[in-house]
């Protein structure tokens, strides 16, 4: 009997803490978003805060900005991550020398940098008065540092997109690289015998095998950037703001009466992320099932 329940007993403390912090916090946020806030003397439950939020132009501008930045960041990180993983795969075929190991460590280096430090590096590098503009001006490629394009603290969010593309690409390459390791070298040699080019081998063999893991990892990056706070807070502008920053400003900028609206933003973020997760899971599962017979 003990042997059967022992694994469940071992994971029970971890599961309990997760349920208390995650599910408990989600329930408390949901209750406060519908007006149940005893600290402010509010006990009447209603959807007025959601109606006010959905009728606000600030909310829709923030939603469009959040979707745009999350999509471009995750897509850029996905393309870069796949390129890096394929390069590592080709380097591994060269042998176990120092050069493949060096590039493998080099591509994984951004994972060691915290997001807040990555955002600060982006400020130092890509501001109009940053290192890149000064180097270009010193070589005479631009007349003045003010000619350098504005990439940080601008309304489109290029600085945030560049930060997440650089930071999350190693994560995606790490997720799909084990799939590449399962591919035998004889597959490539066989494809060359039948006249297939390297691009044809990538398109017909590698890409279908990588897509399930690529979709899953790219969605994880999308969900992370969709609800991220520190990088948009540092590199964003005062208007429009990404939804997590909007929620933070509502929560800290106003009184207790503004907190239900701030929690409503978080609930909408959680619901949208969950729905996108279900869609990504179904797409990944369908792709995996269609390729299962050949793998």
PDB file of C-alpha atoms in Angstrom:
ATOM      1  CA  UNK A   1       0.000   0.000   0.000  1.00  0.00           C
ATOM      2  CA  UNK A   2       2.765   2.422   1.010  1.00  0.00           C
ATOM      3  CA  UNK A   3       4.710   1.699  -2.175  1.00  0.00           C
ATOM      4  CA  UNK A   4       1.697   2.695  -4.259  1.00  0.00           C
ATOM      5  CA  UNK A   5       1.012   5.997  -2.515  1.00  0.00           C
ATOM      6  CA  UNK A   6       4.650   6.929  -1.807  1.00  0.00           C
ATOM      7  CA  UNK A   7       5.191   8.882  -5.080  1.00  0.00           C
ATOM      8  CA  UNK A   8       2.027  10.924  -4.430  1.00  0.00           C
ATOM      9  CA  UNK A   9       3.082  11.658  -0.835  1.00  0.00           C
ATOM     10  CA  UNK A  10       6.479  12.913  -2.028  1.00  0.00           C
ATOM     11  CA  UNK A  11       4.972  15.396  -4.494  1.00  0.00           C
ATOM     12  CA  UNK A  12       2.164  16.463  -2.156  1.00  0.00           C
ATOM     13  CA  UNK A  13       4.059  19.420  -0.526  1.00  0.00           C
ATOM     14  CA  UNK A  14       5.022  20.850  -3.917  1.00  0.00           C
ATOM     15  CA  UNK A  15       1.525  20.398  -5.323  1.00  0.00           C
ATOM     16  CA  UNK A  16       0.036  21.959  -2.189  1.00  0.00           C
ATOM     17  CA  UNK A  17       2.248  25.055  -2.428  1.00  0.00           C
ATOM     18  CA  UNK A  18       1.454  25.443  -6.137  1.00  0.00           C
ATOM     19  CA  UNK A  19      -2.272  25.128  -5.531  1.00  0.00           C
ATOM     20  CA  UNK A  20      -2.145  27.603  -2.644  1.00  0.00           C
ATOM     21  CA  UNK A  21      -0.115  30.234  -4.512  1.00  0.00           C
ATOM     22  CA  UNK A  22      -1.432  29.819  -8.060  1.00  0.00           C
ATOM     23  CA  UNK A  23      -5.031  28.675  -7.721  1.00  0.00           C
ATOM     24  CA  UNK A  24      -5.550  30.663  -4.510  1.00  0.00           C
ATOM     25  CA  UNK A  25      -4.179  33.826  -6.086  1.00  0.00           C
ATOM     26  CA  UNK A  26      -6.268  33.271  -9.217  1.00  0.00           C
ATOM     27  CA  UNK A  27      -9.470  32.864  -7.178  1.00  0.00           C
ATOM     28  CA  UNK A  28      -8.693  35.934  -5.063  1.00  0.00           C
ATOM     29  CA  UNK A  29      -7.963  37.995  -8.181  1.00  0.00           C
ATOM     30  CA  UNK A  30     -11.202  36.818  -9.796  1.00  0.00           C
ATOM     31  CA  UNK A  31     -13.233  37.760  -6.696  1.00  0.00           C
ATOM     32  CA  UNK A  32     -11.635  41.204  -6.497  1.00  0.00           C
ATOM     33  CA  UNK A  33     -12.175  41.800 -10.222  1.00  0.00           C
ATOM     34  CA  UNK A  34     -15.943  41.393  -9.746  1.00  0.00           C
ATOM     35  CA  UNK A  35     -16.056  43.822  -6.819  1.00  0.00           C
ATOM     36  CA  UNK A  36     -15.497  41.672  -3.706  1.00  0.00           C
ATOM     37  CA  UNK A  37     -12.943  43.827  -1.840  1.00  0.00           C
ATOM     38  CA  UNK A  38     -13.553  43.854   1.963  1.00  0.00           C
ATOM     39  CA  UNK A  39     -10.609  46.250   2.539  1.00  0.00           C
ATOM     40  CA  UNK A  40     -12.497  48.928   0.596  1.00  0.00           C
ATOM     41  CA  UNK A  41     -15.883  47.980   2.006  1.00  0.00           C
ATOM     42  CA  UNK A  42     -17.047  46.524  -1.336  1.00  0.00           C
ATOM     43  CA  UNK A  43     -19.117  43.339  -1.117  1.00  0.00           C
ATOM     44  CA  UNK A  44     -21.476  43.646  -4.102  1.00  0.00           C
ATOM     45  CA  UNK A  45     -20.576  41.346  -6.978  1.00  0.00           C
ATOM     46  CA  UNK A  46     -21.001  42.745 -10.485  1.00  0.00           C
ATOM     47  CA  UNK A  47     -19.364  42.928 -13.906  1.00  0.00           C
ATOM     48  CA  UNK A  48     -19.255  46.732 -13.966  1.00  0.00           C
ATOM     49  CA  UNK A  49     -15.465  46.824 -13.833  1.00  0.00           C
ATOM     50  CA  UNK A  50     -15.206  44.567 -16.889  1.00  0.00           C
ATOM     51  CA  UNK A  51     -17.709  46.785 -18.745  1.00  0.00           C
ATOM     52  CA  UNK A  52     -15.726  49.911 -17.867  1.00  0.00           C
ATOM     53  CA  UNK A  53     -12.511  48.219 -18.930  1.00  0.00           C
ATOM     54  CA  UNK A  54     -13.856  46.960 -22.264  1.00  0.00           C
ATOM     55  CA  UNK A  55     -15.301  50.391 -23.070  1.00  0.00           C
ATOM     56  CA  UNK A  56     -11.946  52.081 -22.441  1.00  0.00           C
ATOM     57  CA  UNK A  57      -9.809  53.049 -25.445  1.00  0.00           C
ATOM     58  CA  UNK A  58      -6.695  52.708 -23.276  1.00  0.00           C
ATOM     59  CA  UNK A  59      -7.440  49.008 -22.814  1.00  0.00           C
ATOM     60  CA  UNK A  60      -7.861  48.295 -26.547  1.00  0.00           C
ATOM     61  CA  UNK A  61      -4.714  50.235 -27.453  1.00  0.00           C
ATOM     62  CA  UNK A  62      -2.811  48.251 -24.819  1.00  0.00           C
ATOM     63  CA  UNK A  63      -4.297  44.964 -26.067  1.00  0.00           C
ATOM     64  CA  UNK A  64      -3.242  45.672 -29.672  1.00  0.00           C
ATOM     65  CA  UNK A  65       0.257  46.620 -28.524  1.00  0.00           C
ATOM     66  CA  UNK A  66       0.528  43.502 -26.330  1.00  0.00           C
ATOM     67  CA  UNK A  67      -0.543  41.184 -29.165  1.00  0.00           C
ATOM     68  CA  UNK A  68       1.798  42.853 -31.639  1.00  0.00           C
ATOM     69  CA  UNK A  69       4.837  42.684 -29.381  1.00  0.00           C
ATOM     70  CA  UNK A  70       4.107  39.121 -28.205  1.00  0.00           C
ATOM     71  CA  UNK A  71       3.563  37.863 -31.772  1.00  0.00           C
ATOM     72  CA  UNK A  72       6.612  39.560 -33.295  1.00  0.00           C
ATOM     73  CA  UNK A  73       8.822  38.596 -30.334  1.00  0.00           C
ATOM     74  CA  UNK A  74       7.806  34.928 -30.337  1.00  0.00           C
ATOM     75  CA  UNK A  75       7.939  34.643 -34.153  1.00  0.00           C
ATOM     76  CA  UNK A  76      11.383  36.286 -34.326  1.00  0.00           C
ATOM     77  CA  UNK A  77      12.658  34.134 -31.466  1.00  0.00           C
ATOM     78  CA  UNK A  78      11.202  31.038 -33.179  1.00  0.00           C
ATOM     79  CA  UNK A  79      12.930  31.726 -36.507  1.00  0.00           C
ATOM     80  CA  UNK A  80      16.216  32.593 -34.797  1.00  0.00           C
ATOM     81  CA  UNK A  81      15.973  29.590 -32.460  1.00  0.00           C
ATOM     82  CA  UNK A  82      15.366  27.179 -35.335  1.00  0.00           C
ATOM     83  CA  UNK A  83      18.294  28.662 -37.273  1.00  0.00           C
ATOM     84  CA  UNK A  84      20.558  28.292 -34.226  1.00  0.00           C
ATOM     85  CA  UNK A  85      19.487  24.692 -33.569  1.00  0.00           C
ATOM     86  CA  UNK A  86      20.076  23.685 -37.203  1.00  0.00           C
ATOM     87  CA  UNK A  87      23.525  25.350 -37.071  1.00  0.00           C
ATOM     88  CA  UNK A  88      24.331  23.431 -33.877  1.00  0.00           C
ATOM     89  CA  UNK A  89      23.136  20.240 -35.540  1.00  0.00           C
ATOM     90  CA  UNK A  90      25.408  20.794 -38.520  1.00  0.00           C
ATOM     91  CA  UNK A  91      28.321  21.665 -36.210  1.00  0.00           C
ATOM     92  CA  UNK A  92      27.729  18.468 -34.237  1.00  0.00           C
ATOM     93  CA  UNK A  93      28.059  16.511 -37.477  1.00  0.00           C
ATOM     94  CA  UNK A  94      31.517  18.035 -37.854  1.00  0.00           C
ATOM     95  CA  UNK A  95      32.716  16.220 -34.726  1.00  0.00           C
ATOM     96  CA  UNK A  96      33.350  16.947 -31.050  1.00  0.00           C
ATOM     97  CA  UNK A  97      36.108  19.512 -31.441  1.00  0.00           C
ATOM     98  CA  UNK A  98      36.513  22.817 -29.660  1.00  0.00           C
ATOM     99  CA  UNK A  99      34.750  24.878 -32.341  1.00  0.00           C
ATOM    100  CA  UNK A 100      31.329  23.125 -32.050  1.00  0.00           C
ATOM    101  CA  UNK A 101      31.503  23.289 -28.246  1.00  0.00           C
ATOM    102  CA  UNK A 102      32.417  26.975 -28.353  1.00  0.00           C
ATOM    103  CA  UNK A 103      29.464  27.895 -30.597  1.00  0.00           C
ATOM    104  CA  UNK A 104      27.117  25.744 -28.533  1.00  0.00           C
ATOM    105  CA  UNK A 105      28.106  27.640 -25.375  1.00  0.00           C
ATOM    106  CA  UNK A 106      27.960  30.949 -27.261  1.00  0.00           C
ATOM    107  CA  UNK A 107      24.382  30.379 -28.477  1.00  0.00           C
ATOM    108  CA  UNK A 108      23.283  29.377 -24.951  1.00  0.00           C
ATOM    109  CA  UNK A 109      24.852  32.457 -23.341  1.00  0.00           C
ATOM    110  CA  UNK A 110      21.697  34.675 -23.441  1.00  0.00           C
ATOM    111  CA  UNK A 111      19.881  32.163 -21.205  1.00  0.00           C
ATOM    112  CA  UNK A 112      22.242  33.085 -18.359  1.00  0.00           C
ATOM    113  CA  UNK A 113      21.342  36.776 -18.561  1.00  0.00           C
ATOM    114  CA  UNK A 114      18.283  37.863 -16.507  1.00  0.00           C
ATOM    115  CA  UNK A 115      15.556  39.664 -18.422  1.00  0.00           C
ATOM    116  CA  UNK A 116      16.046  42.889 -16.500  1.00  0.00           C
ATOM    117  CA  UNK A 117      19.769  42.879 -17.304  1.00  0.00           C
ATOM    118  CA  UNK A 118      18.966  42.106 -20.949  1.00  0.00           C
ATOM    119  CA  UNK A 119      16.643  45.129 -21.080  1.00  0.00           C
ATOM    120  CA  UNK A 120      19.343  47.340 -19.557  1.00  0.00           C
ATOM    121  CA  UNK A 121      21.869  46.075 -22.128  1.00  0.00           C
ATOM    122  CA  UNK A 122      19.351  46.959 -24.837  1.00  0.00           C
ATOM    123  CA  UNK A 123      19.204  50.500 -23.486  1.00  0.00           C
ATOM    124  CA  UNK A 124      22.989  50.795 -23.442  1.00  0.00           C
ATOM    125  CA  UNK A 125      23.395  49.383 -26.951  1.00  0.00           C
ATOM    126  CA  UNK A 126      20.480  50.681 -29.007  1.00  0.00           C
ATOM    127  CA  UNK A 127      19.566  54.090 -27.619  1.00  0.00           C
ATOM    128  CA  UNK A 128      20.327  57.052 -29.865  1.00  0.00           C
ATOM    129  CA  UNK A 129      23.124  57.921 -27.432  1.00  0.00           C
ATOM    130  CA  UNK A 130      24.099  54.253 -26.979  1.00  0.00           C
ATOM    131  CA  UNK A 131      27.185  52.310 -27.938  1.00  0.00           C
ATOM    132  CA  UNK A 132      26.044  51.276 -31.453  1.00  0.00           C
ATOM    133  CA  UNK A 133      25.137  54.815 -32.557  1.00  0.00           C
ATOM    134  CA  UNK A 134      28.433  56.161 -31.197  1.00  0.00           C
ATOM    135  CA  UNK A 135      30.430  53.467 -33.005  1.00  0.00           C
ATOM    136  CA  UNK A 136      28.606  54.164 -36.276  1.00  0.00           C
ATOM    137  CA  UNK A 137      29.182  57.905 -35.851  1.00  0.00           C
ATOM    138  CA  UNK A 138      32.891  57.389 -35.071  1.00  0.00           C
ATOM    139  CA  UNK A 139      33.331  55.384 -38.300  1.00  0.00           C
ATOM    140  CA  UNK A 140      31.470  58.055 -40.252  1.00  0.00           C
ATOM    141  CA  UNK A 141      28.582  55.796 -41.287  1.00  0.00           C
ATOM    142  CA  UNK A 142      26.110  58.315 -39.791  1.00  0.00           C
ATOM    143  CA  UNK A 143      26.683  62.060 -39.471  1.00  0.00           C
ATOM    144  CA  UNK A 144      25.402  62.364 -35.921  1.00  0.00           C
ATOM    145  CA  UNK A 145      24.083  60.043 -33.245  1.00  0.00           C
ATOM    146  CA  UNK A 146      20.663  61.676 -33.628  1.00  0.00           C
ATOM    147  CA  UNK A 147      20.498  60.134 -37.149  1.00  0.00           C
ATOM    148  CA  UNK A 148      20.371  56.666 -35.557  1.00  0.00           C
ATOM    149  CA  UNK A 149      16.773  55.287 -35.585  1.00  0.00           C
ATOM    150  CA  UNK A 150      14.832  55.344 -32.319  1.00  0.00           C
ATOM    151  CA  UNK A 151      14.624  51.710 -31.147  1.00  0.00           C
ATOM    152  CA  UNK A 152      14.139  52.137 -27.387  1.00  0.00           C
ATOM    153  CA  UNK A 153      11.213  53.773 -25.592  1.00  0.00           C
ATOM    154  CA  UNK A 154       9.203  54.246 -28.789  1.00  0.00           C
ATOM    155  CA  UNK A 155       5.501  53.429 -29.368  1.00  0.00           C
ATOM    156  CA  UNK A 156       5.940  50.391 -31.666  1.00  0.00           C
ATOM    157  CA  UNK A 157       7.999  48.426 -29.117  1.00  0.00           C
ATOM    158  CA  UNK A 158      11.072  47.551 -31.204  1.00  0.00           C
ATOM    159  CA  UNK A 159      13.303  47.528 -28.131  1.00  0.00           C
ATOM    160  CA  UNK A 160      11.033  45.037 -26.349  1.00  0.00           C
ATOM    161  CA  UNK A 161      10.816  42.837 -29.460  1.00  0.00           C
ATOM    162  CA  UNK A 162      14.606  42.784 -29.912  1.00  0.00           C
ATOM    163  CA  UNK A 163      15.133  41.967 -26.243  1.00  0.00           C
ATOM    164  CA  UNK A 164      12.767  38.997 -26.218  1.00  0.00           C
ATOM    165  CA  UNK A 165      13.947  37.722 -29.626  1.00  0.00           C
ATOM    166  CA  UNK A 166      17.535  37.676 -28.358  1.00  0.00           C
ATOM    167  CA  UNK A 167      16.668  36.264 -24.949  1.00  0.00           C
ATOM    168  CA  UNK A 168      14.172  33.529 -25.935  1.00  0.00           C
ATOM    169  CA  UNK A 169      15.811  32.162 -29.099  1.00  0.00           C
ATOM    170  CA  UNK A 170      18.213  29.927 -27.057  1.00  0.00           C
ATOM    171  CA  UNK A 171      15.226  28.490 -25.179  1.00  0.00           C
ATOM    172  CA  UNK A 172      13.521  27.493 -28.438  1.00  0.00           C
ATOM    173  CA  UNK A 173      16.733  26.020 -29.836  1.00  0.00           C
ATOM    174  CA  UNK A 174      17.176  24.055 -26.601  1.00  0.00           C
ATOM    175  CA  UNK A 175      13.630  22.665 -26.933  1.00  0.00           C
ATOM    176  CA  UNK A 176      13.995  21.473 -30.542  1.00  0.00           C
ATOM    177  CA  UNK A 177      17.659  20.461 -30.493  1.00  0.00           C
ATOM    178  CA  UNK A 178      16.935  17.018 -28.896  1.00  0.00           C
ATOM    179  CA  UNK A 179      14.638  16.282 -31.866  1.00  0.00           C
ATOM    180  CA  UNK A 180      17.519  16.962 -34.247  1.00  0.00           C
ATOM    181  CA  UNK A 181      19.777  14.618 -32.298  1.00  0.00           C
ATOM    182  CA  UNK A 182      17.404  11.750 -33.118  1.00  0.00           C
ATOM    183  CA  UNK A 183      18.083  12.179 -36.832  1.00  0.00           C
ATOM    184  CA  UNK A 184      20.643   9.756 -38.164  1.00  0.00           C
ATOM    185  CA  UNK A 185      23.464  10.955 -40.389  1.00  0.00           C
ATOM    186  CA  UNK A 186      22.530   8.262 -42.902  1.00  0.00           C
ATOM    187  CA  UNK A 187      19.261  10.114 -43.632  1.00  0.00           C
ATOM    188  CA  UNK A 188      21.150  13.078 -45.053  1.00  0.00           C
ATOM    189  CA  UNK A 189      23.487  10.814 -47.016  1.00  0.00           C
ATOM    190  CA  UNK A 190      20.523   8.915 -48.440  1.00  0.00           C
ATOM    191  CA  UNK A 191      18.813  12.145 -49.476  1.00  0.00           C
ATOM    192  CA  UNK A 192      21.994  13.250 -51.276  1.00  0.00           C
ATOM    193  CA  UNK A 193      22.091   9.920 -53.128  1.00  0.00           C
ATOM    194  CA  UNK A 194      18.603  10.644 -54.467  1.00  0.00           C
ATOM    195  CA  UNK A 195      19.659  14.146 -55.521  1.00  0.00           C
ATOM    196  CA  UNK A 196      18.094  16.200 -52.724  1.00  0.00           C
ATOM    197  CA  UNK A 197      19.765  19.502 -51.851  1.00  0.00           C
ATOM    198  CA  UNK A 198      20.383  20.723 -48.290  1.00  0.00           C
ATOM    199  CA  UNK A 199      17.344  23.002 -48.536  1.00  0.00           C
ATOM    200  CA  UNK A 200      15.182  20.091 -49.753  1.00  0.00           C
ATOM    201  CA  UNK A 201      16.451  17.947 -46.857  1.00  0.00           C
ATOM    202  CA  UNK A 202      15.543  20.720 -44.401  1.00  0.00           C
ATOM    203  CA  UNK A 203      12.121  21.356 -45.960  1.00  0.00           C
ATOM    204  CA  UNK A 204      11.051  17.727 -46.429  1.00  0.00           C
ATOM    205  CA  UNK A 205      12.724  15.984 -43.455  1.00  0.00           C
ATOM    206  CA  UNK A 206      13.822  18.377 -40.714  1.00  0.00           C
ATOM    207  CA  UNK A 207      10.977  20.889 -40.783  1.00  0.00           C
ATOM    208  CA  UNK A 208       8.077  18.386 -40.366  1.00  0.00           C
ATOM    209  CA  UNK A 209       9.906  16.714 -37.470  1.00  0.00           C
ATOM    210  CA  UNK A 210      10.681  20.017 -35.757  1.00  0.00           C
ATOM    211  CA  UNK A 211       7.272  21.651 -36.085  1.00  0.00           C
ATOM    212  CA  UNK A 212       5.486  20.064 -33.046  1.00  0.00           C
ATOM    213  CA  UNK A 213       8.291  21.038 -30.653  1.00  0.00           C
ATOM    214  CA  UNK A 214       8.709  24.396 -32.436  1.00  0.00           C
ATOM    215  CA  UNK A 215       5.009  25.280 -32.111  1.00  0.00           C
ATOM    216  CA  UNK A 216       4.950  24.322 -28.423  1.00  0.00           C
ATOM    217  CA  UNK A 217       8.114  26.230 -27.521  1.00  0.00           C
ATOM    218  CA  UNK A 218       7.104  29.280 -29.584  1.00  0.00           C
ATOM    219  CA  UNK A 219       3.759  29.394 -27.843  1.00  0.00           C
ATOM    220  CA  UNK A 220       5.489  29.224 -24.448  1.00  0.00           C
ATOM    221  CA  UNK A 221       7.508  32.283 -25.482  1.00  0.00           C
ATOM    222  CA  UNK A 222       4.322  33.979 -26.730  1.00  0.00           C
ATOM    223  CA  UNK A 223       2.508  33.337 -23.436  1.00  0.00           C
ATOM    224  CA  UNK A 224       5.526  34.553 -21.475  1.00  0.00           C
ATOM    225  CA  UNK A 225       5.932  37.788 -23.441  1.00  0.00           C
ATOM    226  CA  UNK A 226       2.157  38.330 -23.472  1.00  0.00           C
ATOM    227  CA  UNK A 227       2.141  38.546 -19.666  1.00  0.00           C
ATOM    228  CA  UNK A 228       5.689  39.863 -19.051  1.00  0.00           C
ATOM    229  CA  UNK A 229       6.220  43.006 -17.029  1.00  0.00           C
ATOM    230  CA  UNK A 230       9.802  44.071 -16.326  1.00  0.00           C
ATOM    231  CA  UNK A 231      11.075  44.544 -19.909  1.00  0.00           C
ATOM    232  CA  UNK A 232       7.967  46.476 -21.151  1.00  0.00           C
ATOM    233  CA  UNK A 233       8.081  48.557 -17.980  1.00  0.00           C
ATOM    234  CA  UNK A 234      11.715  49.549 -18.646  1.00  0.00           C
ATOM    235  CA  UNK A 235      11.674  49.841 -22.459  1.00  0.00           C
ATOM    236  CA  UNK A 236       8.072  50.927 -23.102  1.00  0.00           C
ATOM    237  CA  UNK A 237       6.493  54.368 -23.331  1.00  0.00           C
ATOM    238  CA  UNK A 238       3.838  56.029 -21.208  1.00  0.00           C
ATOM    239  CA  UNK A 239       1.191  55.440 -23.920  1.00  0.00           C
ATOM    240  CA  UNK A 240       0.217  52.921 -25.106  1.00  0.00           C
ATOM    241  CA  UNK A 241       1.364  50.462 -22.460  1.00  0.00           C
ATOM    242  CA  UNK A 242       1.340  46.689 -22.503  1.00  0.00           C
ATOM    243  CA  UNK A 243      -1.459  45.101 -20.472  1.00  0.00           C
ATOM    244  CA  UNK A 244       0.733  43.951 -17.528  1.00  0.00           C
ATOM    245  CA  UNK A 245       2.126  47.490 -17.205  1.00  0.00           C
ATOM    246  CA  UNK A 246      -1.383  48.937 -17.492  1.00  0.00           C
ATOM    247  CA  UNK A 247      -2.548  46.612 -14.710  1.00  0.00           C
ATOM    248  CA  UNK A 248       0.412  47.585 -12.519  1.00  0.00           C
ATOM    249  CA  UNK A 249      -0.240  51.304 -12.998  1.00  0.00           C
ATOM    250  CA  UNK A 250      -3.935  50.868 -12.206  1.00  0.00           C
ATOM    251  CA  UNK A 251      -3.101  48.816  -9.115  1.00  0.00           C
ATOM    252  CA  UNK A 252      -0.473  51.188  -7.720  1.00  0.00           C
ATOM    253  CA  UNK A 253      -1.523  54.548  -9.178  1.00  0.00           C
ATOM    254  CA  UNK A 254      -5.065  54.777  -7.865  1.00  0.00           C
ATOM    255  CA  UNK A 255      -6.838  54.020  -4.649  1.00  0.00           C
ATOM    256  CA  UNK A 256      -8.546  50.840  -3.555  1.00  0.00           C
ATOM    257  CA  UNK A 257     -11.461  51.601  -5.874  1.00  0.00           C
ATOM    258  CA  UNK A 258      -9.168  51.112  -8.922  1.00  0.00           C
ATOM    259  CA  UNK A 259      -7.904  47.681  -7.863  1.00  0.00           C
ATOM    260  CA  UNK A 260     -10.856  45.642  -9.234  1.00  0.00           C
ATOM    261  CA  UNK A 261     -10.212  47.101 -12.684  1.00  0.00           C
ATOM    262  CA  UNK A 262      -6.507  46.224 -12.400  1.00  0.00           C
ATOM    263  CA  UNK A 263      -7.381  42.649 -11.387  1.00  0.00           C
ATOM    264  CA  UNK A 264      -9.863  42.475 -14.289  1.00  0.00           C
ATOM    265  CA  UNK A 265      -6.947  43.115 -16.676  1.00  0.00           C
ATOM    266  CA  UNK A 266      -5.071  40.184 -15.127  1.00  0.00           C
ATOM    267  CA  UNK A 267      -8.086  37.873 -15.393  1.00  0.00           C
ATOM    268  CA  UNK A 268      -8.513  38.762 -19.075  1.00  0.00           C
ATOM    269  CA  UNK A 269      -4.801  38.066 -19.608  1.00  0.00           C
ATOM    270  CA  UNK A 270      -5.121  34.653 -17.935  1.00  0.00           C
ATOM    271  CA  UNK A 271      -8.221  33.707 -19.960  1.00  0.00           C
ATOM    272  CA  UNK A 272      -6.693  34.752 -23.287  1.00  0.00           C
ATOM    273  CA  UNK A 273      -3.436  32.945 -22.547  1.00  0.00           C
ATOM    274  CA  UNK A 274      -5.347  29.772 -21.629  1.00  0.00           C
ATOM    275  CA  UNK A 275      -7.381  29.884 -24.852  1.00  0.00           C
ATOM    276  CA  UNK A 276      -4.266  30.400 -26.952  1.00  0.00           C
ATOM    277  CA  UNK A 277      -2.652  27.492 -25.101  1.00  0.00           C
ATOM    278  CA  UNK A 278      -5.516  25.173 -26.024  1.00  0.00           C
ATOM    279  CA  UNK A 279      -5.285  26.255 -29.683  1.00  0.00           C
ATOM    280  CA  UNK A 280      -1.509  25.733 -29.745  1.00  0.00           C
ATOM    281  CA  UNK A 281      -1.855  22.313 -28.076  1.00  0.00           C
ATOM    282  CA  UNK A 282      -4.418  21.147 -30.629  1.00  0.00           C
ATOM    283  CA  UNK A 283      -2.317  22.391 -33.543  1.00  0.00           C
ATOM    284  CA  UNK A 284       0.794  20.716 -32.175  1.00  0.00           C
ATOM    285  CA  UNK A 285      -1.068  17.459 -31.482  1.00  0.00           C
ATOM    286  CA  UNK A 286      -2.620  17.379 -34.955  1.00  0.00           C
ATOM    287  CA  UNK A 287       0.776  17.966 -36.592  1.00  0.00           C
ATOM    288  CA  UNK A 288       2.386  15.319 -34.384  1.00  0.00           C
ATOM    289  CA  UNK A 289      -0.298  12.731 -35.223  1.00  0.00           C
ATOM    290  CA  UNK A 290       0.050  13.399 -38.945  1.00  0.00           C
ATOM    291  CA  UNK A 291       3.809  12.774 -38.748  1.00  0.00           C
ATOM    292  CA  UNK A 292       3.667   9.937 -36.224  1.00  0.00           C
ATOM    293  CA  UNK A 293       3.688   7.158 -38.797  1.00  0.00           C
ATOM    294  CA  UNK A 294       6.975   8.326 -40.343  1.00  0.00           C
ATOM    295  CA  UNK A 295       8.753   9.092 -37.051  1.00  0.00           C
TER     296      UNK A 295
END
